[in-house]
Coordinates of C-alpha atoms in Angstrom, one line a residue:
M1 CA -12.9 244.4 -6.2
D2 CA -10.0 242.6 -9.1
R3 CA -8.2 239.9 -7.7
R4 CA -5.1 241.8 -8.8
A5 CA -4.5 244.8 -7.9
V6 CA -5.7 246.9 -5.4
H7 CA -7.4 251.2 -5.7
Y8 CA -8.6 253.1 -3.5
R9 CA -12.1 255.2 -4.3
R10 CA -13.2 258.7 -3.0
K11 CA -15.0 257.9 -0.1
W12 CA -14.8 254.3 0.1
I13 CA -12.0 253.0 2.0
S14 CA -10.2 249.8 0.3
A15 CA -8.1 247.5 1.1
A16 CA -4.8 249.5 0.7
A17 CA -6.5 252.6 2.5
I18 CA -3.9 250.6 5.2
A19 CA -0.6 251.6 2.8
V20 CA -2.4 254.0 0.0
C21 CA -4.1 256.4 1.1
C22 CA -2.6 259.1 -0.5
L23 CA -2.2 257.1 -4.0
V24 CA -2.6 259.0 -7.0
I25 CA -3.7 256.3 -9.1
G26 CA -0.9 255.0 -12.6
I27 CA 1.6 252.7 -12.2
P28 CA 4.2 253.8 -15.3
A29 CA 6.3 251.5 -17.0
Y30 CA 10.1 249.9 -17.0
A31 CA 12.3 250.2 -19.7
G32 CA 13.8 247.0 -20.8
L33 CA 12.1 244.9 -18.8
H34 CA 10.1 241.8 -19.0
L35 CA 7.4 242.4 -16.6
N36 CA 4.3 243.4 -17.5
W37 CA 3.7 246.9 -16.5
D38 CA 2.5 248.0 -20.0
Q39 CA -1.1 246.6 -18.6
L40 CA -1.7 249.4 -15.8
F41 CA -2.9 252.4 -16.9
G42 CA 0.0 254.9 -18.0
G43 CA 2.1 252.9 -18.5
K44 CA 2.8 252.6 -21.9
A45 CA 3.3 256.3 -21.8
V46 CA 6.1 256.0 -19.5
S47 CA 7.8 253.6 -20.9
R48 CA 8.2 255.2 -24.3
A49 CA 9.5 257.8 -22.2
L50 CA 11.9 255.4 -20.4
E51 CA 13.1 254.4 -23.1
M52 CA 14.0 257.5 -24.7
G53 CA 16.7 257.6 -21.2
E54 CA 13.8 259.8 -19.3
G55 CA 13.5 259.9 -16.2
Q56 CA 16.3 257.3 -14.0
Q57 CA 16.7 253.3 -14.6
Y58 CA 17.9 250.9 -11.2
N59 CA 18.0 247.9 -10.9
M60 CA 19.0 247.7 -7.1
Q61 CA 18.1 244.8 -5.5
R62 CA 17.5 243.5 -1.6
T63 CA 16.3 239.9 -0.1
S64 CA 14.8 239.9 3.5
E65 CA 13.0 236.9 4.5
G66 CA 13.1 235.0 0.9
V67 CA 10.9 238.2 -0.7
T68 CA 13.4 239.7 -3.4
M69 CA 12.3 243.5 -4.0
S70 CA 13.9 245.6 -6.1
L71 CA 14.2 249.8 -6.7
K72 CA 13.1 250.0 -10.9
G73 CA 13.3 253.4 -11.3
I74 CA 12.3 257.1 -10.1
V75 CA 9.9 259.7 -11.8
T76 CA 9.9 262.7 -11.5
D77 CA 7.8 266.2 -12.0
Q78 CA 6.9 269.6 -11.2
D79 CA 4.9 268.6 -7.8
M80 CA 6.0 264.1 -7.2
M81 CA 8.2 261.7 -7.4
K82 CA 7.5 258.5 -8.4
I83 CA 9.6 255.7 -7.0
L84 CA 9.0 252.6 -9.0
V85 CA 9.8 248.5 -7.3
S86 CA 8.6 245.5 -7.9
L87 CA 8.5 241.9 -6.1
E88 CA 10.0 238.2 -6.7
V89 CA 7.9 236.1 -3.9
P90 CA 8.2 232.9 -4.1
G91 CA 5.3 230.6 -4.0
M92 CA 2.4 233.1 -3.7
A93 CA -0.5 232.4 -3.4
D94 CA -3.9 234.4 -4.4
F95 CA -5.3 237.2 -2.5
D96 CA -7.3 239.8 -2.5
A97 CA -4.9 242.4 -1.1
A98 CA -1.2 243.5 -0.8
V99 CA 0.4 246.3 1.5
I100 CA 3.8 247.0 2.6
E101 CA 2.5 248.0 6.5
D102 CA 5.5 250.8 6.7
T103 CA 8.2 253.0 3.6
K104 CA 9.8 255.7 4.8
L105 CA 12.0 257.8 3.2
Q106 CA 14.7 260.6 3.9
E107 CA 17.4 262.7 2.2
H108 CA 20.5 260.9 3.0
G109 CA 21.8 261.6 6.9
G110 CA 18.4 263.9 6.9
N111 CA 14.9 263.1 8.5
S112 CA 12.4 260.8 7.7
S113 CA 9.2 260.3 6.4
Q114 CA 6.0 258.3 5.6
I115 CA 5.9 258.2 1.4
Y116 CA 2.5 255.5 0.2
G117 CA 2.7 253.5 -2.6
S118 CA -0.1 250.7 -4.5
L119 CA 0.4 247.0 -5.0
T120 CA -0.7 245.1 -7.9
K121 CA -0.2 241.8 -9.0
D122 CA 1.1 241.1 -13.0
K123 CA -1.3 238.6 -13.8
N124 CA 2.3 236.7 -16.4
N125 CA 5.1 236.5 -13.8
H126 CA 3.4 236.1 -10.5
V127 CA 5.3 239.6 -9.4
L128 CA 4.1 242.1 -7.2
L129 CA 4.8 245.5 -9.6
G130 CA 3.9 248.6 -6.8
M131 CA 4.5 252.4 -7.1
Y132 CA 5.5 255.1 -4.2
T133 CA 4.1 258.8 -5.0
T134 CA 5.6 261.9 -2.6
E135 CA 5.8 265.1 -2.9
N136 CA 9.3 265.9 -5.3
T137 CA 12.1 267.0 -3.0
L138 CA 14.3 267.3 -5.8
E139 CA 13.8 270.5 -7.6
L140 CA 16.8 270.6 -10.1
K141 CA 19.9 269.2 -8.0
E142 CA 21.6 266.2 -6.8
K143 CA 20.7 264.4 -4.3
M144 CA 21.1 260.5 -1.9
Y145 CA 17.9 259.7 -0.2
D146 CA 17.3 256.1 1.4
L147 CA 14.5 254.1 0.5
T148 CA 13.4 251.4 4.0
A149 CA 10.3 249.0 3.5
S150 CA 9.3 246.8 6.0
N151 CA 6.5 244.0 6.1
L152 CA 4.9 242.5 2.8
I153 CA 1.1 241.8 3.8
F154 CA -1.1 239.2 1.6
Y155 CA -5.3 239.3 3.1
Q156 CA -8.5 237.6 1.8
Y157 CA -12.0 237.9 2.0
T158 CA -13.2 236.3 4.8
K159 CA -17.4 236.2 4.8
I160 CA -19.6 235.4 7.9
P161 CA -23.1 235.3 7.4
V162 CA -24.9 237.1 9.2
H163 CA -29.4 237.3 9.8
W164 CA -29.5 240.9 7.8
G165 CA -33.5 241.3 6.7
A166 CA -32.7 244.7 6.0
E167 CA -35.1 246.3 8.5
E168 CA -34.6 249.9 10.2
G169 CA -33.4 249.9 13.8
A170 CA -32.5 245.5 13.1
K171 CA -29.3 244.9 14.9
I172 CA -27.6 241.7 14.5
A173 CA -25.2 240.5 17.3
L174 CA -21.7 238.8 15.5
N175 CA -18.9 237.2 16.9
V176 CA -15.8 237.9 15.5
P177 CA -13.1 239.4 16.9
E178 CA -12.8 242.7 15.3
Y179 CA -16.5 243.5 14.7
Q180 CA -19.3 242.9 17.8
D181 CA -22.3 243.6 15.6
I182 CA -24.3 245.3 12.9
R183 CA -27.6 248.0 13.2
V184 CA -29.4 249.2 10.4
E185 CA -29.2 252.7 10.9
S186 CA -32.2 253.5 7.9
V187 CA -33.8 252.6 4.2
T188 CA -34.4 254.7 2.3
R189 CA -36.6 254.3 -0.9
S190 CA -36.4 257.0 -4.4
G191 CA -37.3 256.0 -7.6
E192 CA -35.9 252.4 -8.3
Q193 CA -33.4 252.7 -5.7
T194 CA -32.9 252.3 -2.0
A195 CA -30.1 253.2 -0.5
I196 CA -29.6 250.9 3.4
R197 CA -27.2 252.7 5.8
Y198 CA -25.8 250.7 8.4
S199 CA -23.0 250.9 11.7
I200 CA -20.8 248.6 12.6
G201 CA -19.6 248.2 16.4
T202 CA -16.5 247.4 16.6
R203 CA -13.9 245.9 19.2
V204 CA -10.8 247.6 18.1
P205 CA -9.8 250.7 17.1
V206 CA -12.2 252.2 14.7
N207 CA -9.2 253.2 12.4
E208 CA -8.0 249.9 12.5
A209 CA -11.0 247.8 11.9
A210 CA -11.8 250.3 8.7
N211 CA -8.4 249.4 7.4
L212 CA -10.2 245.7 7.2
D213 CA -12.3 247.4 4.7
P214 CA -15.7 245.7 6.7
H215 CA -18.9 245.7 4.7
V216 CA -22.4 243.9 4.1
E217 CA -22.7 241.3 1.1
L218 CA -26.5 240.5 0.0
T219 CA -27.0 237.9 -2.5
E220 CA -29.5 236.4 -4.1
H221 CA -30.5 232.9 -5.4
G222 CA -26.1 232.6 -4.8
T223 CA -26.2 235.8 -7.0
K224 CA -24.0 239.3 -6.3
L225 CA -26.1 242.2 -5.6
S226 CA -23.6 244.9 -6.7
T227 CA -24.0 248.5 -5.4
L228 CA -24.5 251.6 -7.1
H229 CA -22.7 253.2 -4.7
R230 CA -21.0 252.6 -2.1
S231 CA -19.7 255.1 0.5
V232 CA -18.0 255.0 4.5
L233 CA -19.5 257.9 6.2
K234 CA -17.8 259.6 9.4
P235 CA -18.2 257.0 12.2
E236 CA -19.9 258.1 15.0
K237 CA -20.2 257.0 18.2
G238 CA -17.3 255.1 17.9
R239 CA -19.0 253.2 15.4
L240 CA -18.4 252.1 11.6
V241 CA -21.1 254.3 9.4
M242 CA -21.3 252.8 5.4
E243 CA -24.8 253.8 3.4
D244 CA -25.4 251.6 0.3
V245 CA -27.2 252.5 -3.0
Y246 CA -28.9 249.1 -4.9
Q247 CA -30.8 249.4 -8.3
A248 CA -33.6 246.7 -6.3
E249 CA -36.8 247.3 -4.4
P250 CA -37.0 246.9 -0.8
E251 CA -38.5 243.6 -0.4
T252 CA -35.4 242.3 -2.4
L253 CA -32.2 244.0 0.1
R254 CA -35.3 242.6 3.0
T255 CA -35.1 238.7 1.8
A256 CA -32.2 238.7 0.6
S257 CA -28.9 236.5 2.2
A258 CA -26.4 239.0 4.0
Q259 CA -22.2 237.9 4.5
L260 CA -20.0 240.3 6.8
T261 CA -17.4 240.2 4.5
Y262 CA -13.6 242.4 5.6
L263 CA -10.6 241.5 5.6
K264 CA -8.0 238.7 7.6
E265 CA -4.8 238.6 7.3
Q266 CA -3.6 235.3 4.9
K267 CA 1.1 235.8 5.5
K268 CA 3.2 238.5 6.6
Y269 CA 7.1 238.1 5.7
E270 CA 8.5 241.0 8.2
G271 CA 11.2 242.1 6.7
T272 CA 13.4 245.1 5.5
W273 CA 13.9 246.6 2.6
A274 CA 16.5 249.3 2.6
F275 CA 18.2 251.0 -0.9
T276 CA 20.3 254.1 -0.7
Y277 CA 20.4 255.5 -4.1
K278 CA 21.5 259.4 -6.2
A279 CA 18.7 260.4 -7.9
D280 CA 18.8 263.4 -10.5
G281 CA 16.6 266.0 -10.3
K282 CA 17.8 268.4 -13.5
K283 CA 16.1 265.3 -15.6
A284 CA 12.8 266.2 -15.1
G285 CA 12.5 268.8 -12.3
E286 CA 10.8 271.5 -14.1
A287 CA 7.9 271.9 -16.6
L288 CA 8.3 271.7 -19.7
T289 CA 5.9 275.4 -20.9
R290 CA 3.9 277.6 -18.4
K291 CA 2.0 280.1 -20.7
K292 CA -0.5 282.9 -20.2
I293 CA -3.2 282.7 -21.3
A294 CA -5.4 285.7 -23.0
E295 CA -8.4 287.0 -21.1
G296 CA -10.3 287.0 -24.2
N297 CA -10.5 283.4 -24.0
S298 CA -12.5 283.4 -20.5
Q299 CA -15.0 286.1 -21.4
D300 CA -17.7 282.5 -21.4
L301 CA -16.1 281.6 -18.5
T302 CA -16.6 284.6 -16.5
Q303 CA -20.0 284.9 -17.1
K304 CA -20.8 281.5 -16.3
T305 CA -18.8 280.8 -14.0
G306 CA -16.8 283.5 -12.7
L307 CA -13.7 281.7 -13.5
Y308 CA -10.9 283.5 -15.9
L309 CA -8.3 280.9 -17.5
K310 CA -5.1 282.2 -16.7
D311 CA -2.2 279.6 -17.2
L312 CA -1.2 276.5 -19.2
V313 CA 1.3 274.1 -17.9
I314 CA 2.8 271.6 -19.6
S315 CA 5.0 269.3 -17.3
P316 CA 6.8 265.7 -18.1
L317 CA 3.5 264.0 -16.6
N318 CA 0.8 266.6 -17.0
I319 CA -1.3 268.4 -17.9
T320 CA -3.2 271.8 -16.2
V321 CA -5.1 274.6 -17.1
S322 CA -5.5 276.8 -14.4
A323 CA -8.4 279.1 -13.5
E324 CA -9.1 281.8 -10.7
E325 CA -12.0 283.8 -9.5
K326 CA -12.9 287.4 -10.9
E327 CA -13.9 289.7 -9.0
G328 CA -16.9 290.9 -10.4
G329 CA -17.1 288.0 -12.8
A330 CA -19.9 286.5 -12.3
E331 CA -23.5 287.6 -12.0
Q332 CA -24.4 287.9 -8.1
S333 CA -21.1 287.6 -7.4
N334 CA -20.9 290.7 -5.6
T335 CA -24.4 290.7 -4.4
P336 CA -23.9 290.2 -0.4
G337 CA -25.4 286.5 1.2
V338 CA -25.1 285.4 -2.8
W339 CA -22.8 282.6 -3.9
E340 CA -22.5 280.3 -6.8
D341 CA -20.2 277.3 -7.5
V342 CA -20.1 275.7 -10.4
R343 CA -18.3 272.3 -11.4
Y344 CA -18.2 270.2 -14.6
K345 CA -18.5 266.5 -14.1
S346 CA -16.7 265.4 -17.7
V347 CA -13.6 267.5 -18.2
A348 CA -11.7 266.7 -22.0
L349 CA -9.5 268.4 -23.4
Q350 CA -9.0 268.3 -27.9
M351 CA -5.4 268.2 -28.6
G352 CA -5.2 268.0 -32.1
S353 CA -7.3 264.3 -33.3
R354 CA -6.7 263.4 -29.8
T355 CA -9.4 264.2 -26.6
I356 CA -7.7 263.0 -23.5
T357 CA -10.6 263.4 -20.3
G358 CA -9.5 264.9 -17.2
S359 CA -10.5 266.6 -13.7
Q360 CA -11.6 270.2 -11.6
I361 CA -10.0 270.1 -8.6
S362 CA -10.0 273.5 -6.3
S363 CA -6.6 275.1 -5.7
T364 CA -5.7 276.6 -2.9
N365 CA -3.7 279.4 -0.7
S366 CA -1.6 278.6 2.2
R367 CA -4.2 279.4 4.5
N368 CA -6.7 276.5 2.4
E369 CA -8.6 278.9 1.2
V370 CA -10.2 278.3 -2.3
T371 CA -8.3 280.3 -4.9
G372 CA -9.6 279.2 -8.7
Q373 CA -9.8 275.6 -10.0
L374 CA -6.9 273.3 -11.8
F375 CA -8.1 271.5 -14.8
Q376 CA -5.8 268.8 -14.5
F377 CA -5.1 266.8 -17.6
E378 CA -1.9 263.4 -16.8
S379 CA -0.1 263.3 -20.7
P380 CA -0.7 260.8 -23.1
E381 CA 2.6 260.8 -23.6
W382 CA 5.2 261.3 -20.5
Y383 CA 7.9 264.4 -21.2
R384 CA 6.5 264.9 -24.1
D385 CA 6.0 268.9 -25.3
W386 CA 2.5 269.3 -26.4
S387 CA 2.8 273.9 -26.6
G388 CA 3.1 273.2 -30.2
E389 CA -0.7 271.1 -30.4
P390 CA -3.7 273.1 -31.0
M391 CA -5.9 272.9 -27.0
K392 CA -9.3 273.0 -26.5
L393 CA -11.1 272.8 -23.3
E394 CA -14.3 271.2 -22.9
L395 CA -16.9 271.4 -19.9
K396 CA -19.2 269.4 -19.9
E397 CA -22.0 268.1 -17.4
A398 CA -22.3 271.7 -14.9
V399 CA -23.6 271.6 -11.5
V400 CA -23.8 274.0 -9.3
N401 CA -23.6 274.5 -6.3
K402 CA -25.9 277.1 -4.9
R403 CA -27.2 280.3 -2.2
D404 CA -29.4 283.5 -2.1
I405 CA -30.7 284.4 1.4
T406 CA -31.5 288.0 -0.1
R407 CA -34.5 286.0 -1.4
N408 CA -36.5 282.5 -1.0
W409 CA -38.1 283.0 1.9
T410 CA -41.3 281.0 3.1
P411 CA -42.9 280.9 6.9
L412 CA -43.8 277.8 7.7
V413 CA -47.2 278.5 9.9
S414 CA -46.8 277.3 13.4
P415 CA -45.4 273.7 13.3
G416 CA -46.4 271.1 15.1
A417 CA -46.7 267.5 15.7
K418 CA -48.9 267.0 12.4
K419 CA -47.0 267.0 9.3
Q420 CA -48.1 270.5 7.1
S421 CA -46.2 271.2 4.1
T422 CA -45.3 274.7 1.9
T423 CA -43.9 275.0 -1.2
I424 CA -41.6 277.8 -2.6
R425 CA -40.4 278.2 -6.4
T426 CA -36.4 280.0 -6.7
E427 CA -36.1 282.7 -9.1
D428 CA -33.7 280.4 -11.4
G429 CA -37.3 277.7 -11.8
Y430 CA -36.7 275.3 -9.2
E431 CA -39.7 274.2 -7.1
I432 CA -39.7 273.0 -3.6
E433 CA -41.4 271.7 -1.2
Y434 CA -40.9 271.5 2.6
T435 CA -42.9 269.4 5.0
Y436 CA -42.6 269.8 8.4
Y437 CA -43.2 269.5 12.1
M438 CA -42.2 268.8 15.9
D439 CA -40.2 266.0 17.2
G440 CA -40.7 267.2 21.3
D441 CA -38.9 270.6 20.7
D442 CA -36.6 269.8 17.8
L443 CA -38.2 271.0 14.0
M444 CA -37.9 268.1 11.3
V445 CA -37.9 269.2 8.1
E446 CA -38.3 267.2 4.2
S447 CA -37.1 268.8 1.5
H448 CA -38.1 267.5 -1.9
S449 CA -38.1 268.4 -5.6
D450 CA -39.8 267.4 -9.0
T451 CA -38.3 270.2 -11.0
P452 CA -36.1 268.2 -14.0
G453 CA -32.8 268.5 -13.4
F454 CA -33.1 269.7 -9.2
I455 CA -30.0 267.8 -8.1
R456 CA -31.2 267.8 -3.9
I457 CA -30.9 270.6 -1.2
S458 CA -27.6 270.3 0.8
Q459 CA -28.3 272.5 3.7
T460 CA -30.8 274.5 4.9
T461 CA -31.0 278.1 7.1
L462 CA -34.7 279.1 9.0
R463 CA -34.3 282.7 11.2
L464 CA -37.1 284.1 12.6
K465 CA -39.7 286.4 10.7
G466 CA -38.0 290.3 11.4
T467 CA -34.5 289.2 12.1
K468 CA -31.5 288.4 10.2
E469 CA -30.2 286.0 12.2
Q470 CA -29.6 283.0 10.8
I471 CA -30.0 279.3 12.4
Y472 CA -28.5 276.2 10.3
P473 CA -29.6 272.1 11.3
E474 CA -28.1 269.9 13.4
Y475 CA -25.0 268.5 10.8
H476 CA -25.8 264.7 9.4
E477 CA -22.9 263.3 7.1
R478 CA -24.6 262.1 3.5
G479 CA -22.5 260.0 1.7
P480 CA -21.9 261.4 -1.9
N481 CA -24.2 259.9 -3.9
P482 CA -28.2 260.3 -1.6
I483 CA -31.3 259.4 -2.5
G484 CA -34.5 260.7 -1.1
D485 CA -35.6 263.7 0.5
T486 CA -33.6 265.8 2.7
V487 CA -34.6 265.4 6.4
E488 CA -33.1 267.7 8.9
R489 CA -33.5 268.2 12.7
Y490 CA -33.3 272.0 14.1
P491 CA -33.0 271.2 18.1
N492 CA -34.8 273.0 20.4
I493 CA -37.0 274.7 18.0
A494 CA -40.2 277.4 20.0
S495 CA -43.0 276.2 18.1
D496 CA -45.0 279.6 19.3
K497 CA -43.0 281.3 17.1
E498 CA -42.9 282.8 13.6
W499 CA -40.5 281.2 11.1
E500 CA -39.1 281.4 7.6
I501 CA -37.2 278.8 5.7
N502 CA -34.7 279.0 3.1
P503 CA -33.0 276.6 0.5
G504 CA -30.0 277.8 1.7
I505 CA -27.3 275.7 -0.2
Y506 CA -29.1 273.5 -3.5
L507 CA -27.2 271.9 -6.2
F508 CA -28.9 272.0 -10.0
N509 CA -28.1 270.6 -13.3
D510 CA -27.8 274.1 -15.3
P511 CA -26.4 272.3 -19.1
Q512 CA -26.1 276.3 -20.3
R513 CA -22.9 276.4 -18.5
D514 CA -21.2 273.7 -20.9
I515 CA -18.5 275.6 -22.3
S516 CA -15.7 275.1 -25.2
L517 CA -12.9 276.9 -25.1
Q518 CA -10.3 277.3 -27.3
L519 CA -6.5 277.0 -25.2
E520 CA -3.5 277.5 -27.8

């Protein structure tokens, strides 16, 4: 973990979860200061914007417990308000995480709400730089705000040696105030990768224990074994659950030295820093450009994904391409029992001679129903109107999430205690092998495919032969990057009846769906 900055990752709770669970990564620069804001993602872009007089600049200072917080400026967009601060901490020691325990923002005289931010150390000045991100309530108005921040806390990691072994079922007792034991839940091998799922029993409330970022670190001959993926899963029965994936043999992990690593409070400044300031939403409260995208630009996309491009929105901070579902647009989209969702791992926007990378997220309505997709990019220069630039949307590395219960059913003949196997080839060419057996009254199903391009089965489905009612397996959370076969349990299944199984939801790569779309 970078000792100068704290970030959060999807599915991995970092140290900053105490105070940055809603953070949008990126801390912009402030013009005219001798602080090194430009070292941060997005810094140079906003520095130019502030130099041009965009946003609003402040130099308000408040000191409490010897720590001086400065309110430096705000930047607003259609949806977000970003508040920039710095903190001068005399004699600041080295640390692994720094957070402000509680920060509230309220419109002057109104109700306050919790806001979230991130702190990072300026490597040249022994100063903390920070940014809060919250909903932009300014619109086009001028408003007075009260910002109150309380308690600055520094943390460092502590390491407790444990007798690990990495053997399934092993339980290691701990003699620390926050945690009582570690239990190895499973060890899974797939190709050259090994996944270890383990749980940690806590002596304090689970959420409080999780905020201290507990995890097991492995070393071999004094060298840390790096994980390919680390996932924090949903707690189970009051225990924290983690899954680490290594590029290593199980024997290497079994013999490695292990330490329980977690954050301990190093120093706490029990201070309060309060500001009242005036903000003007007229400068940057609206999108610079919103354009409808010609329907003809979307024909190939509709055929491949069922989506059509709707709008191009160029706002002060971001460039967004919206897409919605087109009724009857995708093959089989009107067929009951058939569902497809296409996501792109590589999303890029060509603008003239430059290419910027972005991401794909779902758009939802007020009922939290998915209505379409957004392809989002951070503007390479904030507050610049890019509408005159030729633009091309590049979507690559397509991953298809598919479900089709109109076909691909295969019988599970006389399931018993002995393992049996059956194979099916789906209409899109994927050969899937099911290994099934009874574990008491429960049916166990292991699903596997070696077909190139196939990723995994997410969830199978079961039915009695001749019926339409579907039965689903017991839910068992997997990390975002699981390895090995999919293993599912169907409770209380009568072994003397005729059962059929369907791949249910399965994922595969499909380069044929990669596409390039001209926007401007």
